[in-house]
GROMACS .gro file of C-alpha atoms in nm:
model
  145
    1MET     CA    1   0.613   8.459   1.116
    2VAL     CA    2   0.677   8.770   0.908
    3SER     CA    3   0.869   8.789   0.583
    4SER     CA    4   0.994   9.148   0.586
    5VAL     CA    5   1.087   9.385   0.867
    6ALA     CA    6   1.199   9.748   0.871
    7VAL     CA    7   1.401   9.839   1.179
    8LEU     CA    8   1.414  10.199   1.301
    9SER     CA    9   1.578  10.338   1.611
   10ASP     CA   10   1.658  10.656   1.801
   11VAL     CA   11   1.398  10.886   1.646
   12HIS     CA   12   1.456  11.120   1.943
   13GLY     CA   13   1.137  11.320   1.899
   14MET     CA   14   1.210  11.425   1.541
   15LEU     CA   15   0.881  11.391   1.354
   16PRO     CA   16   1.005  11.512   1.011
   17ALA     CA   17   1.282  11.250   1.016
   18LEU     CA   18   1.037  10.978   1.121
   19GLU     CA   19   0.792  11.078   0.846
   20ARG     CA   20   1.070  11.074   0.589
   21VAL     CA   21   1.181  10.725   0.687
   22LEU     CA   22   0.823  10.595   0.700
   23SER     CA   23   0.771  10.724   0.345
   24GLU     CA   24   1.061  10.520   0.208
   25PRO     CA   25   0.934  10.248  -0.031
   26ALA     CA   26   1.121   9.969   0.151
   27VAL     CA   27   0.965  10.071   0.482
   28GLN     CA   28   0.620  10.102   0.326
   29ARG     CA   29   0.654   9.750   0.180
   30ALA     CA   30   0.772   9.598   0.509
   31GLU     CA   31   0.525   9.366   0.673
   32LEU     CA   32   0.640   9.478   1.019
   33ILE     CA   33   0.817   9.787   1.153
   34VAL     CA   34   1.026   9.743   1.468
   35VAL     CA   35   1.123  10.069   1.639
   36THR     CA   36   1.393  10.001   1.894
   37GLY     CA   37   1.360  10.284   2.140
   38ASP     CA   38   1.439  10.643   2.219
   39HIS     CA   39   1.124  10.764   2.049
   40THR     CA   40   1.122  11.067   2.280
   41TRP     CA   41   1.385  11.317   2.406
   42GLY     CA   42   1.383  11.565   2.126
   43PRO     CA   43   1.181  11.854   1.984
   44GLN     CA   44   0.853  11.669   1.921
   45PRO     CA   45   0.822  11.376   2.163
   46ALA     CA   46   0.442  11.376   2.183
   47GLN     CA   47   0.397  11.408   1.807
   48VAL     CA   48   0.638  11.120   1.743
   49LEU     CA   49   0.452  10.898   1.991
   50ASP     CA   50   0.120  10.996   1.828
   51ARG     CA   51   0.257  10.901   1.486
   52LEU     CA   52   0.395  10.571   1.611
   53MET     CA   53   0.056  10.488   1.764
   54GLN     CA   54  -0.101  10.543   1.422
   55LEU     CA   55   0.103  10.250   1.287
   56GLY     CA   56  -0.108  10.015   1.501
   57ASP     CA   57  -0.033   9.644   1.484
   58ARG     CA   58   0.207   9.697   1.196
   59ALA     CA   59   0.466   9.827   1.444
   60VAL     CA   60   0.642   9.679   1.743
   61LEU     CA   61   0.769   9.949   1.976
   62ILE     CA   62   1.054   9.891   2.220
   63ARG     CA   63   1.124  10.129   2.508
   64GLY     CA   64   1.469  10.288   2.522
   65ASN     CA   65   1.646  10.463   2.806
   66ALA     CA   66   1.529  10.811   2.699
   67ASP     CA   67   1.169  10.688   2.694
   68ARG     CA   68   1.206  10.527   3.037
   69GLU     CA   69   1.366  10.839   3.183
   70LEU     CA   70   1.109  11.085   3.044
   71LEU     CA   71   0.824  10.856   3.151
   72SER     CA   72   0.962  10.850   3.506
   73MET     CA   73   1.016  11.226   3.508
   74SER     CA   74   0.661  11.285   3.380
   75ARG     CA   75   0.540  11.100   3.690
   76GLY     CA   76   0.752  11.313   3.923
   77ILE     CA   77   1.028  11.058   3.976
   78ASP     CA   78   1.380  11.201   4.004
   79VAL     CA   79   1.612  11.022   3.760
   80GLY     CA   80   1.897  11.270   3.796
   81LEU     CA   81   1.808  11.478   3.490
   82GLY     CA   82   1.633  11.765   3.666
   83ASP     CA   83   1.900  12.009   3.550
   84ASP     CA   84   1.862  11.911   3.184
   85PRO     CA   85   1.612  12.149   3.021
   86VAL     CA   86   1.540  11.915   2.727
   87SER     CA   87   1.449  11.630   2.962
   88VAL     CA   88   1.236  11.852   3.188
   89TRP     CA   89   1.053  12.001   2.889
   90GLY     CA   90   1.014  11.663   2.716
   91ALA     CA   91   0.868  11.499   3.025
   92ALA     CA   92   0.612  11.779   3.050
   93GLN     CA   93   0.499  11.707   2.693
   94LEU     CA   94   0.386  11.352   2.772
   95ALA     CA   95   0.009  11.328   2.810
   96SER     CA   96  -0.171  11.040   2.978
   97GLU     CA   97  -0.205  10.850   2.648
   98HIS     CA   98   0.171  10.874   2.595
   99ARG     CA   99   0.242  10.746   2.945
  100ALA     CA  100  -0.008  10.463   2.884
  101LEU     CA  101   0.184  10.371   2.567
  102LEU     CA  102   0.530  10.389   2.724
  103GLU     CA  103   0.458  10.219   3.058
  104PRO     CA  104   0.394   9.864   2.931
  105MET     CA  105   0.629   9.895   2.632
  106ALA     CA  106   0.868   9.601   2.615
  107GLU     CA  107   1.240   9.649   2.668
  108ASN     CA  108   1.312   9.376   2.413
  109VAL     CA  109   1.121   9.163   2.166
  110THR     CA  110   1.193   8.848   1.966
  111VAL     CA  111   1.028   8.821   1.625
  112ASP     CA  112   1.019   8.512   1.402
  113ILE     CA  113   1.132   8.623   1.057
  114ASP     CA  114   1.125   8.404   0.747
  115GLY     CA  115   1.477   8.303   0.651
  116PHE     CA  116   1.621   8.406   0.988
  117GLY     CA  117   1.413   8.241   1.258
  118PRO     CA  118   1.387   8.418   1.595
  119VAL     CA  119   1.551   8.763   1.587
  120PHE     CA  120   1.611   8.953   1.912
  121PHE     CA  121   1.557   9.331   1.920
  122SER     CA  122   1.644   9.572   2.201
  123HIS     CA  123   1.744   9.935   2.238
  124ALA     CA  124   2.098   9.881   2.362
  125THR     CA  125   2.190   9.532   2.485
  126PRO     CA  126   1.994   9.244   2.637
  127ARG     CA  127   2.134   9.339   2.979
  128ASN     CA  128   2.076   9.712   2.992
  129ASP     CA  129   1.901   9.987   2.794
  130GLU     CA  130   2.202  10.221   2.835
  131GLU     CA  131   2.491   9.983   2.771
  132VAL     CA  132   2.705  10.057   2.466
  133VAL     CA  133   2.893   9.791   2.274
  134LEU     CA  134   3.179   9.894   2.050
  135ALA     CA  135   3.362   9.669   1.807
  136LEU     CA  136   3.731   9.723   1.757
  137ILE     CA  137   3.838   9.635   1.406
  138ALA     CA  138   4.206   9.630   1.334
  139PHE     CA  139   4.320   9.700   0.982
  140GLY     CA  140   4.667   9.612   0.860
  141PRO     CA  141   4.860   9.748   0.568
  142ARG     CA  142   4.698   9.686   0.233
  143ASP     CA  143   5.002   9.519   0.082
  144GLY     CA  144   5.040   9.269   0.368
  145ARG     CA  145   5.351   9.422   0.528
   0.00000   0.00000   0.00000
């Protein structure tokens, strides 16, 4: 069981942003870092994966839809994004060590956290790595009318 967790998501291949977040004192103090997917699909997908690998056992990495899609494309599998230059380029950036990291990466993880118990992490929803959930919050007049 861990006592402190930093949760990051949707880095989208942006190494400077990832470095900035990792340098935050709260993230540095965290016992565990959970990164909930979409590490790739951006300007520096390979560099972001390299940096995440450097975190070692201190990080739990979850695969998101962008990671799944680029991994498939890097293996020559058509996922319907062949006309998207960012996807085509990003898939070509993945070396064998990146594919070896992404292939077995979990789609969800449950971590026991002190004070919370088991906490479920995924990229989108438990059902699907692309599903979006929106909450509709209705606000009434401030004076009660």
